[in-house]
Coordinates of C-alpha atoms and ligand atoms in Angstrom, one line a residue:
M28 CA -8.6 -3.7 -30.1
K29 CA -9.0 -6.0 -27.1
I30 CA -9.5 -4.2 -23.8
H31 CA -8.1 -6.0 -20.8
I32 CA -9.0 -5.9 -17.1
P33 CA -7.1 -3.3 -15.0
R34 CA -4.0 -4.6 -13.2
G35 CA -4.7 -5.7 -9.7
T36 CA -8.4 -6.5 -10.3
V37 CA -10.1 -9.8 -11.2
D38 CA -13.3 -11.0 -12.7
I39 CA -15.0 -13.4 -10.3
M40 CA -16.4 -16.0 -12.7
P41 CA -19.1 -18.6 -12.4
G42 CA -17.6 -21.5 -10.4
E43 CA -15.7 -19.1 -8.3
S44 CA -18.5 -16.6 -7.5
E45 CA -20.5 -19.4 -5.7
K46 CA -17.6 -19.5 -3.1
W47 CA -17.9 -15.8 -2.5
Q48 CA -21.6 -16.1 -2.0
Y49 CA -21.1 -19.0 0.4
V50 CA -18.5 -17.1 2.5
E51 CA -20.5 -14.0 2.6
H52 CA -23.6 -15.9 3.7
V53 CA -21.7 -17.7 6.5
A54 CA -20.3 -14.4 7.7
Q55 CA -23.8 -12.8 7.6
E56 CA -25.2 -15.6 9.7
I57 CA -22.5 -15.3 12.2
F58 CA -23.0 -11.5 12.5
K59 CA -26.7 -12.0 12.8
R60 CA -26.3 -14.4 15.8
A61 CA -23.9 -11.8 17.4
R62 CA -26.5 -9.1 16.8
Y63 CA -24.4 -7.1 14.3
S64 CA -26.4 -5.3 11.6
E65 CA -25.2 -4.5 8.1
I66 CA -24.2 -1.0 7.1
R67 CA -23.6 -0.1 3.5
T68 CA -21.6 3.1 3.0
P69 CA -20.6 4.7 -0.3
I70 CA -17.7 3.4 -2.4
F71 CA -16.2 6.9 -2.5
E72 CA -15.9 9.5 0.2
H73 CA -14.4 13.0 0.7
T74 CA -10.6 12.4 0.6
E75 CA -10.4 14.3 3.9
L76 CA -12.3 11.5 5.7
F77 CA -9.4 9.0 5.1
Q78 CA -6.7 11.6 5.7
K79 CA -8.2 12.2 9.2
G80 CA -9.7 8.8 9.9
V81 CA -6.9 6.5 8.6
G82 CA -4.0 8.9 9.3
D83 CA -1.7 11.2 7.3
T84 CA 1.4 9.1 8.0
T85 CA 0.0 5.7 7.0
D86 CA 1.0 3.8 3.8
I87 CA -2.6 3.8 2.8
V88 CA -3.0 7.6 2.8
T89 CA 0.5 8.5 1.6
K90 CA 0.8 6.0 -1.2
E91 CA -2.2 3.8 -1.8
M92 CA -5.3 5.9 -2.4
Y93 CA -7.3 6.2 -5.6
T94 CA -8.0 9.9 -5.4
F95 CA -9.6 12.0 -8.1
N96 CA -11.3 15.3 -8.5
D97 CA -15.0 15.2 -9.4
R98 CA -16.5 17.6 -11.9
K99 CA -16.9 20.3 -9.3
E100 CA -13.2 19.9 -8.4
R101 CA -13.9 18.2 -5.0
S102 CA -11.3 15.7 -4.0
M103 CA -12.9 12.2 -3.7
T104 CA -11.3 8.9 -2.8
L105 CA -12.3 5.3 -3.5
R106 CA -12.5 3.9 0.0
P107 CA -9.3 2.0 0.9
E108 CA -10.9 0.6 4.1
G109 CA -14.2 0.6 5.9
T110 CA -13.7 1.9 9.5
A111 CA -13.5 5.6 8.7
S112 CA -16.8 5.4 6.7
V113 CA -18.5 3.5 9.4
A114 CA -17.3 6.0 12.1
R115 CA -18.5 8.9 9.8
A116 CA -21.9 7.3 9.5
Y117 CA -22.0 6.7 13.3
V118 CA -21.6 10.4 13.7
E119 CA -23.8 11.4 10.7
H120 CA -26.7 9.3 11.9
K121 CA -26.2 10.1 15.6
L122 CA -25.9 6.4 16.6
F123 CA -24.2 7.6 19.8
G124 CA -27.7 8.7 20.9
Q125 CA -29.1 5.2 20.8
V126 CA -29.9 3.7 24.2
N127 CA -28.2 0.4 23.3
Q128 CA -24.4 0.7 23.0
P129 CA -22.2 -0.3 21.5
A130 CA -23.6 0.1 18.0
K131 CA -22.7 -3.2 16.4
L132 CA -22.2 -2.9 12.6
F133 CA -20.8 -5.1 9.9
Y134 CA -20.0 -4.5 6.2
C135 CA -18.9 -6.4 3.2
G136 CA -17.7 -4.7 0.0
P137 CA -14.9 -3.7 -2.3
M138 CA -11.9 -1.6 -1.1
F139 CA -9.3 0.1 -3.3
R140 CA -5.6 0.5 -2.8
Y141 CA -2.9 1.3 -5.3
E142 CA -0.4 -1.5 -4.3
R143 CA 1.9 -3.7 -6.2
P144 CA -0.3 -6.7 -7.1
Q145 CA 0.9 -10.1 -5.9
K146 CA -0.7 -13.2 -4.4
G147 CA -3.0 -11.9 -1.7
R148 CA -2.6 -8.3 -2.7
Q149 CA -4.9 -6.6 -5.2
R150 CA -5.9 -3.1 -6.1
Q151 CA -9.6 -3.9 -5.7
F152 CA -10.3 -6.5 -3.0
V153 CA -13.3 -7.3 -0.8
Q154 CA -13.3 -6.8 2.9
I155 CA -15.7 -8.2 5.5
G156 CA -15.5 -6.1 8.6
A157 CA -17.2 -5.4 11.9
E158 CA -17.2 -2.4 14.3
A159 CA -18.6 -2.0 17.8
I160 CA -18.7 1.7 18.6
G161 CA -19.7 3.4 21.8
V162 CA -18.2 1.3 24.6
Q163 CA -14.8 0.5 26.0
D164 CA -15.1 -2.8 27.7
P165 CA -12.6 -5.7 27.5
A166 CA -15.5 -8.0 26.8
V167 CA -16.2 -6.2 23.5
D168 CA -12.5 -6.5 22.5
A169 CA -12.6 -10.2 23.2
E170 CA -15.9 -10.7 21.5
M171 CA -14.5 -9.0 18.4
M172 CA -11.6 -11.4 18.2
A173 CA -13.8 -14.4 18.8
L174 CA -16.2 -13.1 16.1
A175 CA -13.4 -12.8 13.5
L176 CA -12.0 -16.2 14.4
S177 CA -15.4 -17.9 14.2
I178 CA -15.8 -16.9 10.5
Y179 CA -12.6 -18.8 9.7
Q180 CA -13.5 -21.7 12.0
E181 CA -17.0 -22.2 10.7
L182 CA -15.6 -22.4 7.2
G183 CA -13.3 -25.2 8.5
L184 CA -9.9 -23.5 8.8
K185 CA -7.7 -25.0 11.5
E186 CA -4.2 -23.7 10.9
I187 CA -4.8 -20.1 12.1
K188 CA -3.5 -18.2 15.0
L189 CA -4.5 -15.1 16.8
V190 CA -1.7 -12.6 17.6
I191 CA -2.5 -9.8 20.0
N192 CA -0.7 -6.7 21.4
S193 CA -1.6 -3.5 23.2
L194 CA -0.6 0.0 22.0
G195 CA -1.8 1.5 25.2
D196 CA -3.4 4.9 25.7
K197 CA -2.1 8.3 24.6
T198 CA 0.3 8.7 27.5
S199 CA 1.7 5.2 26.8
R200 CA 2.2 5.9 23.2
L201 CA 3.8 9.3 23.8
A202 CA 6.4 7.8 26.1
H203 CA 7.0 5.0 23.7
R204 CA 7.4 7.4 20.9
E205 CA 10.1 9.4 22.6
A206 CA 12.0 6.1 23.3
L207 CA 11.7 5.0 19.7
I208 CA 13.0 8.4 18.4
A209 CA 16.0 8.1 20.8
H210 CA 16.5 4.5 19.7
F211 CA 16.5 5.1 15.9
K212 CA 17.8 8.7 15.6
P213 CA 21.6 7.9 15.7
S214 CA 21.3 5.4 12.9
I215 CA 18.3 6.7 10.9
H216 CA 20.5 7.3 7.8
E217 CA 20.7 3.5 7.5
F218 CA 16.9 3.4 6.9
C219 CA 14.8 4.0 3.9
S220 CA 13.6 7.5 3.1
D221 CA 10.1 6.7 4.3
C222 CA 11.5 5.7 7.7
Q223 CA 13.5 8.9 7.8
T224 CA 10.3 10.9 7.5
R225 CA 8.5 8.6 9.9
L226 CA 11.1 9.2 12.6
E227 CA 9.6 12.5 13.7
K228 CA 6.1 12.1 12.3
N229 CA 5.2 8.6 13.6
P230 CA 8.2 6.5 14.6
L231 CA 5.9 3.5 15.4
R232 CA 5.5 3.1 11.6
I233 CA 9.2 2.2 11.3
L234 CA 8.5 -1.1 13.1
D235 CA 6.0 -1.8 10.4
C236 CA 8.3 -0.9 7.4
K237 CA 8.3 -3.4 4.6
V238 CA 11.7 -2.3 3.4
D239 CA 13.7 -2.2 6.6
H240 CA 12.0 -5.0 8.5
A241 CA 15.3 -7.0 8.8
H242 CA 17.4 -4.1 10.2
P243 CA 18.8 -5.2 13.6
L244 CA 17.6 -2.0 15.3
I245 CA 14.0 -3.1 14.6
A246 CA 14.4 -6.3 16.7
T247 CA 16.0 -4.3 19.6
A248 CA 13.5 -1.4 19.5
P249 CA 11.9 -0.5 22.8
S250 CA 8.7 -2.5 23.4
I251 CA 5.4 -0.7 23.8
I252 CA 4.6 -3.1 26.7
D253 CA 7.3 -1.5 28.8
F254 CA 5.6 1.9 28.4
L255 CA 2.0 1.0 29.1
T256 CA 0.5 3.1 31.9
D257 CA -1.1 1.2 34.8
E258 CA -4.6 1.7 33.3
S259 CA -3.4 0.5 29.9
L260 CA -1.7 -2.6 31.3
D261 CA -4.7 -3.4 33.4
Y262 CA -7.0 -3.1 30.3
Y263 CA -4.7 -5.4 28.4
T264 CA -4.7 -7.9 31.2
Q265 CA -8.5 -7.8 31.3
V266 CA -8.7 -8.5 27.6
K267 CA -6.4 -11.5 28.0
R268 CA -8.4 -12.7 31.0
H269 CA -11.6 -12.7 28.8
L270 CA -9.8 -14.6 26.0
D271 CA -8.6 -17.2 28.6
V272 CA -12.1 -17.7 30.0
I273 CA -13.7 -18.0 26.5
E274 CA -10.9 -20.4 25.6
V275 CA -9.6 -18.4 22.6
P276 CA -5.9 -19.2 22.3
Y277 CA -3.6 -16.3 21.4
V278 CA 0.1 -15.4 21.2
E279 CA 1.4 -12.0 22.2
D280 CA 3.7 -10.0 19.9
A281 CA 4.9 -6.7 21.3
T282 CA 6.3 -5.7 17.9
M283 CA 3.0 -5.9 16.1
V284 CA 1.9 -2.4 15.2
R285 CA -1.1 -2.2 12.9
G286 CA -1.2 -0.1 9.8
L287 CA -3.7 2.5 10.9
D288 CA -2.9 5.6 12.9
Y289 CA -6.0 5.6 15.0
Y290 CA -5.4 2.3 16.9
N291 CA -4.9 2.3 20.6
H292 CA -5.1 -0.4 23.3
T293 CA -5.9 -3.7 21.8
T294 CA -4.5 -4.6 18.3
F295 CA -4.8 -8.1 16.8
E296 CA -4.1 -10.1 13.7
I297 CA -5.2 -13.5 12.6
M298 CA -2.6 -15.3 10.5
S299 CA -2.6 -18.4 8.5
E300 CA 0.0 -21.0 9.6
S301 CA -0.7 -23.3 6.6
K302 CA 2.4 -24.4 4.7
G303 CA 0.6 -24.0 1.4
F304 CA 0.0 -20.3 2.1
G305 CA 2.1 -17.6 0.4
A306 CA 4.4 -15.1 1.8
I307 CA 1.7 -12.8 3.1
T308 CA 0.2 -14.6 6.1
T309 CA -2.1 -12.0 7.7
L310 CA -5.7 -12.9 7.0
C311 CA -7.3 -10.3 9.3
G312 CA -6.4 -7.2 11.2
G313 CA -8.2 -5.3 13.9
G314 CA -8.0 -3.3 17.0
R315 CA -9.4 -0.6 19.2
Y316 CA -9.7 3.0 18.0
N317 CA -10.8 5.3 20.9
G318 CA -10.7 8.8 19.6
L319 CA -11.6 8.2 15.9
V320 CA -15.2 9.2 16.3
E321 CA -14.1 12.4 18.1
E322 CA -11.6 13.1 15.3
L323 CA -14.6 13.0 12.9
G324 CA -16.6 15.4 14.9
G325 CA -18.7 13.2 17.2
P326 CA -18.7 12.8 20.9
A327 CA -16.1 10.6 22.6
S328 CA -17.2 7.1 21.5
P329 CA -14.6 4.3 21.8
G330 CA -14.7 1.6 19.1
V331 CA -13.1 -1.7 18.2
G332 CA -13.3 -3.6 15.0
F333 CA -11.6 -5.9 12.4
A334 CA -11.4 -6.3 8.7
M335 CA -10.5 -9.4 6.6
S336 CA -10.3 -9.8 2.9
I337 CA -12.3 -12.6 1.2
E338 CA -9.3 -13.0 -1.3
R339 CA -7.0 -14.1 1.5
L340 CA -9.7 -16.1 3.2
L341 CA -10.2 -18.1 0.1
A342 CA -6.5 -18.5 -0.3
A343 CA -6.3 -19.9 3.2
L344 CA -9.1 -22.4 2.4
A345 CA -7.2 -23.5 -0.7
A346 CA -4.0 -23.9 1.3
E347 CA -5.8 -26.2 3.8
E348 CA -7.5 -27.9 0.9
I349 CA -11.0 -27.2 2.2
T350 CA -13.8 -27.5 -0.3
L351 CA -16.9 -25.5 0.5
P352 CA -20.2 -27.5 0.4
I353 CA -21.7 -25.6 -2.4
A354 CA -25.0 -27.0 -3.7
N355 CA -25.6 -26.6 -7.4
H356 CA -28.1 -29.2 -8.2
L357 CA -30.7 -29.2 -10.9
D358 CA -34.1 -30.5 -9.8
V359 CA -36.0 -30.4 -13.0
F360 CA -35.2 -30.5 -16.7
V361 CA -38.1 -30.1 -19.1
V362 CA -37.7 -31.9 -22.4
G363 CA -40.0 -30.9 -25.4
V364 CA -40.8 -33.3 -28.2
G365 CA -41.2 -31.2 -31.3
E366 CA -41.0 -27.4 -31.6
A367 CA -44.7 -26.9 -31.3
V368 CA -44.6 -27.7 -27.5
S369 CA -41.9 -25.0 -26.8
P370 CA -44.2 -22.6 -25.1
I371 CA -45.4 -25.4 -22.8
T372 CA -41.9 -26.5 -21.9
L373 CA -41.2 -22.9 -21.0
K374 CA -44.4 -22.8 -19.0
L375 CA -43.5 -26.0 -17.0
T376 CA -40.0 -24.7 -16.4
L377 CA -41.3 -21.5 -14.9
A378 CA -43.9 -23.3 -12.9
A379 CA -41.3 -25.5 -11.3
R380 CA -39.1 -22.5 -10.5
K381 CA -42.1 -20.7 -9.0
A382 CA -42.7 -23.7 -6.7
G383 CA -39.1 -23.5 -5.5
F384 CA -37.3 -26.0 -7.7
T385 CA -34.2 -25.3 -9.8
A386 CA -35.4 -25.9 -13.4
E387 CA -34.0 -25.6 -16.9
R388 CA -34.9 -26.4 -20.5
D389 CA -33.2 -26.5 -23.8
Y390 CA -32.9 -23.3 -26.0
L391 CA -31.0 -24.8 -28.9
S392 CA -33.8 -26.7 -30.6
K393 CA -32.1 -30.0 -29.8
K394 CA -33.5 -33.3 -30.6
V395 CA -35.0 -35.3 -27.7
K396 CA -31.8 -37.4 -27.4
G397 CA -29.7 -34.2 -27.2
Q398 CA -32.0 -32.8 -24.6
F399 CA -31.7 -35.9 -22.4
K400 CA -27.9 -35.6 -22.8
T401 CA -28.0 -32.1 -21.4
A402 CA -30.3 -33.2 -18.6
D403 CA -27.7 -35.9 -17.8
R404 CA -24.8 -33.6 -18.0
E405 CA -26.5 -31.1 -15.6
N406 CA -27.3 -34.0 -13.3
A407 CA -31.0 -33.3 -13.3
R408 CA -33.0 -35.1 -10.6
F409 CA -36.2 -35.3 -12.7
V410 CA -36.8 -35.0 -16.4
V411 CA -40.3 -33.9 -17.5
V412 CA -41.2 -34.9 -21.1
V413 CA -43.8 -32.9 -23.0
G414 CA -45.0 -34.5 -26.3
E415 CA -47.6 -33.3 -28.7
E416 CA -49.8 -36.4 -28.5
E417 CA -49.7 -36.6 -24.7
L418 CA -50.3 -32.9 -24.5
A419 CA -53.5 -33.3 -26.5
E420 CA -54.8 -35.5 -23.6
G421 CA -53.4 -33.2 -21.0
L422 CA -50.7 -35.6 -20.0
I423 CA -46.9 -35.3 -19.4
V424 CA -44.2 -37.8 -18.4
I425 CA -42.0 -37.5 -15.3
K426 CA -38.9 -39.5 -15.2
D427 CA -36.9 -40.0 -11.9
M428 CA -33.3 -40.0 -13.0
T429 CA -32.0 -41.6 -9.9
T430 CA -34.3 -44.7 -10.1
G431 CA -35.0 -44.6 -13.8
T432 CA -38.7 -45.0 -13.3
Q433 CA -41.2 -42.9 -15.2
E434 CA -44.9 -42.3 -15.0
K435 CA -47.5 -40.5 -17.0
I436 CA -49.4 -37.9 -15.0
A437 CA -52.0 -35.2 -15.6
M438 CA -50.4 -31.9 -16.3
S439 CA -52.6 -30.5 -13.5
D440 CA -50.8 -32.8 -11.0
Y441 CA -47.4 -31.7 -12.2
I442 CA -46.2 -29.6 -9.3
A443 CA -47.9 -31.8 -6.6
T444 CA -46.2 -34.9 -8.1
L445 CA -42.8 -33.2 -8.2
Q446 CA -43.2 -32.2 -4.5
K447 CA -44.3 -35.7 -3.6
K448 CA -41.4 -37.4 -5.4
Q449 CA -38.8 -34.9 -4.0
H450 CA -40.2 -35.6 -0.5
E451 CA -40.0 -39.4 -1.0
G452 CA -36.4 -39.0 -2.3
E453 CA -35.5 -37.1 0.9
T454 CA -37.1 -39.6 3.3
N455 CA -35.7 -42.8 1.5
Ligands
LIG6 P1 -0.8 -5.6 4.7 O1 0.3 -5.4 5.8 O2 -0.9 -7.0 4.2 O3 -0.7 -4.6 3.6 P2 -2.7 -4.0 6.0 O4 -2.2 -3.7 7.3 O5 -2.6 -3.0 4.9 O6 -2.2 -5.4 5.4 P3 -5.5 -3.8 6.8 O7 -5.6 -2.4 6.3 O8 -5.4 -4.1 8.2 O9 -4.3 -4.5 6.1 O10 -6.7 -4.7 6.1 C1 -7.2 -5.8 6.8 C2 -7.1 -7.0 5.9 O11 -7.5 -6.7 4.6 C3 -5.8 -7.6 5.8 O12 -5.5 -8.4 6.9 C4 -6.0 -8.4 4.5 O13 -6.7 -9.6 4.8 C5 -6.8 -7.5 3.7 N1 -6.1 -6.7 2.7 C6 -5.4 -5.6 2.9 N2 -4.9 -5.1 1.7 C7 -5.2 -6.0 0.8 C8 -5.0 -6.1 -0.6 N3 -4.4 -5.2 -1.3 N4 -5.5 -7.2 -1.3 C9 -6.2 -8.2 -0.6 N5 -6.4 -8.1 0.7 C10 -6.0 -7.1 1.4
LIG7 MG1 -1.3 -2.7 3.3

């Protein structure tokens, strides 16, 4: 019986995995320059962490989690997102006690959500994310948005836009909540059953409903911006002022409410505007979450962060027809003449690798002609030929495949000659 891959998951195969490595590397370099350090948290956590840290009324917690009991009947969940784990670790390792704040952390790894698979939506997907915890400062919010954008920009994406909003502080949100309830209550029977539950629990979620998004009452719903307290409005203005000065363009969308319960003040999304992109256009989501660390048992430590999936990032690159400059060259192919020299071809292959070259040989006992064919197909820069007769004299042949010239050299000069030729090739 053939066993297939689970629905909503993929094998990232050679040819594709290089793109992932490239993207991850670019992101790591960007984080390094911005002084973000990597954090690696477990793939599973106590279910309670996400119930508290993501929120009981979110789609993630109510419908999408992979939850199971372990052998001691403890409820565990495969992480659906990264922020809750990072905030837990911030408390667990007392990062709030460090002199330098905010703690700047980034992560990259698989997340799991039980969703209906479609283009840009999988059950296992990989998120790159960053969190800055410990400070509330509009400069940090603006830096976070610029940081997320720079990952897309350094990879060459052009057709992207930053959308921002503010959800204000607790007072703002409470006032807005009352207005939303008053707005939707008389007609709530026209909405899906989820929205009917949301009305009292978290009416903001109605604005984010994937079923009722076209209902006319959604478009006319009271805007959060009208309920921002003076402090919240001032903070939002400061964030925008920072974006203006650092020349990061944005559009405001007062209807944008992000999926997680713990957001307040700044929220943002980065969307693809490329025509080739599918129906789901959000590439990245982020925002401020003051109160999350407290919720998880730490001292008040305001935070802000973002998460993007590599799947949607690669889809955006494909939509803009951007090819990543992935190097996959073969420096050296070692050809052996006769089976007797096999250990020597292996030795020369390993020696080249040790010296930093990419190197390969034949493992199929091919004739010399066949080995040269392989070297050609693999686009080898140099072919090294080892024959029994030459070997007896301590000699080997190096052929430069770009110029076609070849020379016989002492085996003891092998690596030095390769290095010299490589260098000549670079300076020509
Ligand atoms: P959506 O509205 O598309 O479900 P979300 O609000 O659930 O998004 P977040 O929890 O904010 O998404 O996650 C941040 C980013 O992670 C998204 O912008 C997207 O790039 C990516 N993402 C979320 N869910 C998936 C998934 N199932 N498959 C692939 N990428 C995903
Ligand atoms: Mg979702």
